[in-house]
Coordinates of C-alpha atoms and ligand atoms in Angstrom, one line a residue:
M432 CA -119.5 -85.6 8.6
R433 CA -123.1 -86.5 8.5
R434 CA -123.7 -90.2 8.0
A435 CA -126.6 -89.8 5.8
G436 CA -129.2 -92.5 5.7
Y437 CA -128.0 -93.9 9.0
D438 CA -130.3 -94.1 11.9
S439 CA -129.3 -96.3 14.7
G440 CA -132.9 -97.1 15.6
V441 CA -132.7 -100.6 14.3
T442 CA -134.0 -102.9 16.9
A443 CA -132.9 -106.4 17.5
G444 CA -135.4 -109.2 17.1
H445 CA -137.7 -109.3 14.1
A446 CA -140.3 -111.5 12.6
S447 CA -138.9 -113.1 9.5
A448 CA -140.3 -116.3 8.2
P449 CA -138.4 -119.5 9.0
W450 CA -135.2 -120.2 7.2
S451 CA -136.9 -123.0 5.3
H452 CA -139.1 -120.4 3.6
V453 CA -136.2 -118.5 2.1
K454 CA -136.7 -118.1 -1.7
T455 CA -134.5 -115.1 -2.5
V456 CA -130.9 -114.4 -1.6
F457 CA -129.8 -110.8 -1.7
L458 CA -126.1 -110.5 -2.0
D459 CA -123.7 -107.7 -1.4
R460 CA -120.9 -107.6 -4.0
D461 CA -117.5 -106.4 -2.7
G462 CA -116.2 -108.6 0.1
V463 CA -118.8 -111.3 -0.6
L464 CA -118.5 -112.2 -4.3
N465 CA -115.2 -110.5 -5.2
K466 CA -112.2 -109.4 -3.2
K467 CA -112.8 -106.0 -1.6
A468 CA -110.5 -103.2 -2.8
P469 CA -108.2 -101.8 -0.1
E470 CA -109.6 -98.8 1.8
G471 CA -109.7 -95.8 -0.4
E472 CA -109.4 -97.9 -3.6
Y473 CA -112.1 -99.1 -5.9
V474 CA -112.9 -102.1 -8.1
A475 CA -113.1 -99.9 -11.2
Q476 CA -112.6 -102.4 -14.0
W477 CA -113.0 -106.1 -14.8
E478 CA -109.2 -106.5 -14.3
H479 CA -109.7 -105.5 -10.6
F480 CA -112.6 -107.8 -10.1
E481 CA -111.2 -110.8 -8.3
I482 CA -113.8 -113.5 -7.7
L483 CA -113.4 -115.1 -4.3
D484 CA -112.7 -118.8 -4.1
G485 CA -115.8 -120.9 -4.2
V486 CA -118.2 -118.1 -5.2
V487 CA -119.1 -119.5 -8.6
E488 CA -119.9 -122.9 -7.2
A489 CA -121.9 -121.4 -4.3
L490 CA -124.0 -119.3 -6.7
G491 CA -124.5 -122.4 -8.9
R492 CA -125.8 -124.3 -5.9
L493 CA -128.3 -121.6 -5.1
R494 CA -129.5 -121.5 -8.7
R495 CA -129.9 -125.3 -8.9
A496 CA -131.9 -125.2 -5.6
G497 CA -134.3 -122.8 -7.3
L498 CA -133.4 -119.8 -5.2
R499 CA -133.3 -116.3 -6.7
T500 CA -130.0 -114.5 -6.4
I501 CA -129.9 -110.7 -6.5
V502 CA -126.9 -108.5 -6.0
V503 CA -127.4 -105.1 -4.3
T504 CA -124.3 -103.0 -4.3
N505 CA -123.3 -99.5 -3.2
Q506 CA -120.9 -98.1 -5.8
R507 CA -120.2 -94.6 -4.5
G508 CA -117.1 -94.5 -6.8
V509 CA -119.4 -93.6 -9.6
A510 CA -120.5 -90.4 -7.7
L511 CA -116.9 -89.7 -6.9
G512 CA -115.9 -90.0 -10.6
R513 CA -113.6 -92.9 -10.0
Y514 CA -115.4 -95.0 -12.6
S515 CA -118.6 -94.7 -14.6
A516 CA -121.9 -96.5 -14.4
A517 CA -121.1 -98.0 -17.8
E518 CA -117.9 -99.5 -16.4
V519 CA -119.8 -101.0 -13.5
A520 CA -122.3 -102.5 -15.9
T521 CA -119.4 -103.9 -18.0
I522 CA -117.9 -105.6 -14.9
H523 CA -121.3 -107.2 -14.1
A524 CA -121.8 -108.3 -17.7
K525 CA -118.4 -110.1 -17.7
F526 CA -119.1 -111.6 -14.3
Q527 CA -122.4 -112.9 -15.5
E528 CA -120.6 -114.5 -18.5
V529 CA -118.3 -116.3 -16.2
L530 CA -121.2 -117.4 -14.0
A531 CA -123.3 -118.5 -17.0
A532 CA -120.6 -120.8 -18.2
A533 CA -120.9 -122.6 -14.9
G534 CA -124.8 -122.5 -14.7
A535 CA -124.5 -120.0 -11.9
Q536 CA -125.8 -116.7 -13.3
L537 CA -127.4 -114.1 -11.0
D538 CA -131.1 -113.2 -11.5
A539 CA -130.5 -109.5 -11.2
V540 CA -127.9 -106.9 -10.2
Y541 CA -128.9 -103.5 -8.7
V542 CA -126.4 -100.7 -8.2
C543 CA -126.6 -97.5 -6.2
P544 CA -124.2 -95.1 -7.9
H545 CA -124.8 -92.2 -5.5
D546 CA -122.9 -90.5 -2.7
H547 CA -124.1 -90.4 0.9
G548 CA -127.4 -88.6 1.4
E549 CA -128.3 -88.2 -2.3
C550 CA -130.8 -91.0 -2.8
N551 CA -133.0 -93.7 -1.3
C552 CA -131.0 -96.6 -2.7
R553 CA -127.7 -96.4 -0.9
K554 CA -127.8 -99.3 1.5
P555 CA -128.9 -99.4 4.3
L556 CA -131.8 -97.5 2.7
P557 CA -134.3 -99.8 0.9
G558 CA -134.3 -98.4 -2.6
L559 CA -132.5 -101.3 -4.3
Y560 CA -134.9 -103.7 -2.7
A561 CA -137.8 -101.6 -4.0
Q562 CA -136.3 -101.8 -7.5
A563 CA -136.0 -105.6 -7.3
A564 CA -139.5 -106.0 -6.0
A565 CA -140.9 -103.7 -8.7
D566 CA -139.2 -105.8 -11.4
D567 CA -140.3 -109.1 -9.8
P568 CA -143.4 -108.7 -7.6
S569 CA -143.1 -112.3 -6.4
I570 CA -140.1 -111.2 -4.3
C571 CA -141.0 -111.1 -0.6
A572 CA -138.7 -109.6 2.0
A573 CA -139.9 -112.0 4.7
E574 CA -138.8 -114.9 2.4
S575 CA -135.4 -113.4 1.7
V576 CA -132.0 -113.4 3.3
M577 CA -129.4 -110.6 3.0
V578 CA -125.8 -111.8 2.8
G579 CA -123.2 -109.1 3.3
D580 CA -119.9 -108.2 4.9
S581 CA -120.7 -104.9 6.5
L582 CA -123.0 -103.1 8.9
V583 CA -125.0 -101.4 6.1
D584 CA -125.9 -104.8 4.7
M585 CA -127.1 -106.1 8.0
E586 CA -129.2 -102.9 8.5
F587 CA -130.6 -103.1 5.0
G588 CA -131.8 -106.7 5.6
R589 CA -133.0 -106.1 9.1
R590 CA -135.1 -103.0 8.3
L591 CA -136.8 -104.9 5.5
G592 CA -137.5 -107.9 7.8
M593 CA -135.1 -110.2 6.0
R594 CA -132.9 -112.8 7.5
T595 CA -129.3 -111.7 7.7
I596 CA -125.9 -113.4 7.2
L597 CA -122.7 -111.6 7.9
I598 CA -119.6 -112.8 6.0
E599 CA -116.7 -112.0 8.4
A600 CA -113.6 -110.7 6.7
G601 CA -110.1 -111.3 7.8
A602 CA -109.0 -109.1 10.7
E603 CA -107.0 -106.7 8.6
E604 CA -110.0 -106.1 6.3
R605 CA -112.4 -105.3 9.0
A606 CA -114.0 -101.9 8.8
G607 CA -115.9 -99.9 11.5
G608 CA -119.2 -101.2 12.8
E609 CA -118.1 -104.7 12.9
K610 CA -119.4 -105.3 16.4
Q611 CA -122.7 -103.9 15.6
A612 CA -122.9 -105.9 12.4
R613 CA -122.2 -109.1 14.3
Q614 CA -125.0 -108.2 16.8
M615 CA -127.4 -107.5 13.9
A616 CA -126.6 -110.7 12.0
D617 CA -128.8 -113.8 12.4
L618 CA -125.8 -115.9 11.3
R619 CA -122.1 -115.3 10.8
C620 CA -120.1 -117.2 8.2
S621 CA -116.6 -117.1 6.9
S622 CA -117.5 -117.3 3.2
L623 CA -120.4 -117.4 0.8
Q624 CA -119.9 -121.2 0.5
E625 CA -120.6 -121.5 4.2
A626 CA -123.6 -119.2 4.0
V627 CA -125.0 -121.3 1.2
D628 CA -124.4 -124.4 3.3
E629 CA -126.5 -122.8 6.0
I630 CA -129.3 -121.6 3.7
L631 CA -129.6 -124.8 1.8
G632 CA -129.2 -127.0 4.9
S633 CA -132.0 -125.1 6.6
I634 CA -134.3 -125.5 3.6
R635 CA -133.6 -129.2 3.2
G636 CA -133.6 -129.9 6.9
P637 CA -131.0 -131.9 8.8
I638 CA -129.7 -134.7 6.6
D639 CA -127.3 -136.2 9.2
D640 CA -129.8 -137.9 11.4
P641 CA -130.0 -141.5 10.3
I642 CA -132.4 -142.5 13.0
D643 CA -135.1 -139.9 12.5
G644 CA -134.3 -139.1 8.9
T645 CA -137.1 -140.3 6.7
G646 CA -140.2 -141.8 8.0
Ligands
MG1481 MG1 -119.2 -105.4 1.0
ZN1482 ZN1 -128.5 -94.5 -4.7

């Protein structure tokens, strides 16, 4: 019953750097990059990994713009014995092959394979960020944005002082905490493509102002 790792003491309002300073995009996996499995089911093998429309292109745009892309994903199914850590790694290796063919590969993927209350890396806890920052010390939370489809993703980003973008799922896919997730998000988008439009648009500045465009 205990929702381990949760504390509702996250406050609204935080001091992230401007959007134009974003250098790293942290991405949730299920529901952002690939179709989320129905409640109680799991994406256990590559055959179940259904890449969402536009995701490969969106990741390619981030890469070409010089932004780091890092997946942080809770995979409790490992702890529950639904699939193994090796199977998760195989899915990610195959996904990276697809992405690489399009010049869109991810810089890193970090997985929490644990159940609730067993670790410091199950989002919203910060362990996966700590792993990423240990592997690449130039990563800075204040210059990062977290893109996710659930409350834990928004909390994860908020607690670390990142910007947050909520990908809003279709009504039937909405899980609990949706209202809170919306409140905690800096931006709400319908897809990763739209989120990337926002991120890159903010970095480049407005491009649709012919009068005050370039001096
Ligand atoms: Mg998700
Ligand atoms: Zn963990």
